[in-house]
CSV table of C-alpha atoms in Angstrom, one decimal:
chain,number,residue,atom,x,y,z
Z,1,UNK,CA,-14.3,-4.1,-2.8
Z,2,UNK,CA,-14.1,-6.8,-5.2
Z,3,UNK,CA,-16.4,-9.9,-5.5
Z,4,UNK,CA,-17.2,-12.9,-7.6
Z,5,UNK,CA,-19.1,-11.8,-11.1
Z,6,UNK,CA,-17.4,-7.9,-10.8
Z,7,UNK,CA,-15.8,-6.9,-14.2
Z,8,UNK,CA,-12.6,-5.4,-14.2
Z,9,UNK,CA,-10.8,-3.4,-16.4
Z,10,UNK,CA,-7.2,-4.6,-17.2
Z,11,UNK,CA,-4.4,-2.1,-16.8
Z,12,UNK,CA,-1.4,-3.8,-18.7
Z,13,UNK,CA,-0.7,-5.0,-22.5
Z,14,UNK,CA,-1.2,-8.8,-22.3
Z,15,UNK,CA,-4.3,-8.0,-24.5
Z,16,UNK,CA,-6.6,-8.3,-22.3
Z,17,UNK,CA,-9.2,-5.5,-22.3
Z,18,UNK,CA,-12.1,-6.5,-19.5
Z,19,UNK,CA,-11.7,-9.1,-17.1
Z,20,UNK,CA,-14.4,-11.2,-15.0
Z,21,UNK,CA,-13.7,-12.1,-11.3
Z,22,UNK,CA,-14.5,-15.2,-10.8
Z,23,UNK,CA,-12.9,-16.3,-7.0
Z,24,UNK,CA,-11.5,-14.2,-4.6
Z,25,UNK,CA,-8.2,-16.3,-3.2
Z,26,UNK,CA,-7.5,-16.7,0.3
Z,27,UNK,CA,-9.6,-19.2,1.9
Z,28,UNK,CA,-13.3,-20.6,1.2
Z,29,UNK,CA,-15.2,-18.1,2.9
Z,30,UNK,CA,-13.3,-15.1,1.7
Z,31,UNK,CA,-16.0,-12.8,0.1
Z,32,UNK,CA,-14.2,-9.5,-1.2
Z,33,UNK,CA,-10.9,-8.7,-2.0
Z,34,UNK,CA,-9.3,-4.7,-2.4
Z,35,UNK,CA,-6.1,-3.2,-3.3
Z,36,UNK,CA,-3.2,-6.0,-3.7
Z,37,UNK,CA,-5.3,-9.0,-3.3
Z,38,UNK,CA,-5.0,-12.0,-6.1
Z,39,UNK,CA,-8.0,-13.0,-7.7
Z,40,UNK,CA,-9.2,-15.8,-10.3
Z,41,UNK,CA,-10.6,-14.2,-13.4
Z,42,UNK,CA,-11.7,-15.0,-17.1
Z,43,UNK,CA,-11.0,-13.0,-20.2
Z,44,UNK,CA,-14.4,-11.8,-21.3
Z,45,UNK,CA,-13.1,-8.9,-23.7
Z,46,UNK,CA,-9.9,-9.3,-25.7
Z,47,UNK,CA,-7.7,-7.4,-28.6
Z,48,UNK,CA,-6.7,-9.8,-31.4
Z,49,UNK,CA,-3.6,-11.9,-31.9
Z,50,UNK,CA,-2.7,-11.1,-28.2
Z,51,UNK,CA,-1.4,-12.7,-26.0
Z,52,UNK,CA,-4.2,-13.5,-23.5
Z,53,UNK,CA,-7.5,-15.3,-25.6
Z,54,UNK,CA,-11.3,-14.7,-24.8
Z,55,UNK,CA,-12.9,-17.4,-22.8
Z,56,UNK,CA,-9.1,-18.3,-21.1
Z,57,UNK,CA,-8.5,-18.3,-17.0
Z,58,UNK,CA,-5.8,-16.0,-15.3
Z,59,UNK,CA,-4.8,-14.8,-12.0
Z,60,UNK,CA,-5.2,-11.0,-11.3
Z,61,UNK,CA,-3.9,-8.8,-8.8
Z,62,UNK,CA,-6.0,-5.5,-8.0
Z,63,UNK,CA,-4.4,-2.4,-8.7
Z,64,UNK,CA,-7.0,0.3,-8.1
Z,65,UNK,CA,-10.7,0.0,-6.7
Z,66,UNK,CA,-13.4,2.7,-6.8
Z,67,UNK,CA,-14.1,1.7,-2.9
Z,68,UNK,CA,-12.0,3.7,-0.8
Z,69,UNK,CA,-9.3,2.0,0.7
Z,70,UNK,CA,-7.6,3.2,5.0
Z,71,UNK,CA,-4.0,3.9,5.1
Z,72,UNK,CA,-2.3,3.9,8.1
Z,73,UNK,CA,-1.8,7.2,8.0
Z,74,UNK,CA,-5.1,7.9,8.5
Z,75,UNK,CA,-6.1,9.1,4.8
Z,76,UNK,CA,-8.2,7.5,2.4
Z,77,UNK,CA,-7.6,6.7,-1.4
Z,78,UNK,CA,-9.8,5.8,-4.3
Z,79,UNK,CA,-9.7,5.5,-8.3
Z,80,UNK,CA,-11.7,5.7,-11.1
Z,81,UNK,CA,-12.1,2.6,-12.3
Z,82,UNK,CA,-11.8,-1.3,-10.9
Z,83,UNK,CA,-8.2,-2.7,-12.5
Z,84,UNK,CA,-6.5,-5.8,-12.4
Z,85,UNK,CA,-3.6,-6.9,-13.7
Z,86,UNK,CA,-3.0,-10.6,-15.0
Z,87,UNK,CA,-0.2,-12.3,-13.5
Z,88,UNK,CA,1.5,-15.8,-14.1
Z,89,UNK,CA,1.8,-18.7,-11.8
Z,90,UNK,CA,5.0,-16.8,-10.3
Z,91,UNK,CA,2.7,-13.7,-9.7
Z,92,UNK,CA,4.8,-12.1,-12.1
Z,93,UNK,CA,3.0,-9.9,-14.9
Z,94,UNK,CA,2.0,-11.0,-18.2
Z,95,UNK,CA,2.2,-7.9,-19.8
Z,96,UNK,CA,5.4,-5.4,-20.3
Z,97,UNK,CA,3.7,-2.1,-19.8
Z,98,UNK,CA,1.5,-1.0,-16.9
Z,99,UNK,CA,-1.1,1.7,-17.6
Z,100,UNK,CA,-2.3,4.8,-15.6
Z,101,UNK,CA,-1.2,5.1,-11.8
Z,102,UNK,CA,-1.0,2.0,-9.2
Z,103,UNK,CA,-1.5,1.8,-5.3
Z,104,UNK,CA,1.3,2.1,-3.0
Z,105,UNK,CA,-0.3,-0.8,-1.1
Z,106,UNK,CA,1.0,-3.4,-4.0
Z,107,UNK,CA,4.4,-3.0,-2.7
Z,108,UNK,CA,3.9,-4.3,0.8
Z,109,UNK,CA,2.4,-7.0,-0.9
Z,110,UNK,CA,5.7,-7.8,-3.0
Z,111,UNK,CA,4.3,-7.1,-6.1
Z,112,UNK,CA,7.6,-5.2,-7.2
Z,113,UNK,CA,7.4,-5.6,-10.6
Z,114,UNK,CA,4.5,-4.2,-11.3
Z,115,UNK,CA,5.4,-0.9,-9.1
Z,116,UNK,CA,8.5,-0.4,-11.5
Z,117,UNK,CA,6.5,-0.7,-14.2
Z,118,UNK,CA,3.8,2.0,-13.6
Z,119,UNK,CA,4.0,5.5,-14.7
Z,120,UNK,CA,3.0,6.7,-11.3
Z,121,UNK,CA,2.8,5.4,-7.5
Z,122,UNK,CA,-0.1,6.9,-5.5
């Protein structure tokens, strides 16, 4: 579960290192947001002479929650870390690389790209 004012990691090379949610998307009264939902965030931590700039506004997409998320099969999964990944206006990914292992939830969600570019599905 994701709210406003949680810090995320970032899980892709747009230079980004840690990430600040700042809105959940999807109507006013939306509150959290899990696995596969888009979210507005700022840059609070950044590499230099990236791409992405401390201080700038993105959109995110979740990629992996500590909370544990239901499939329909019944089973439950859960990672690490909270990680995000920042995405342009066409919810395509900034970055070229994806790092460690993404949902198979993002899929459903169309987020295609970013499931062919992580090492591993779960």
């Amino acid at each position: 579960m994701i709210q406003d004012e949680t810090r995320l990691q970032v899980a892709d090379n747009s230079g980004a290192r840690e990430v600040y949610c700042i809105k959940v998307l999807g109507g006013s009264s939306r509150r959290y947001a899990s696995i596969g939902d888009v979210i507005i965030v700022s840059v609070k931590d950044a590499l230099p002479n990236a791409k992405v700039k401390k201080g700038e506004i993105h959109k995110a997409v979740i990629v992996r929650t500590k909370s544990k998320v239901k499939r329909a099969d019944g089973s439950y999964i859960a990672f690490d870390d909270n990680s995000a990944v920042l995405i342009n206006a066409n919810l395509e990914p900034i970055g070229t690389r994806i790092f460690g292992p993404v949902a198979r939830e993002l899929r459903a969600r169309l987020f295609v790209k970013i499931i062919s570019l992580a090492p591993e599905v779960i």
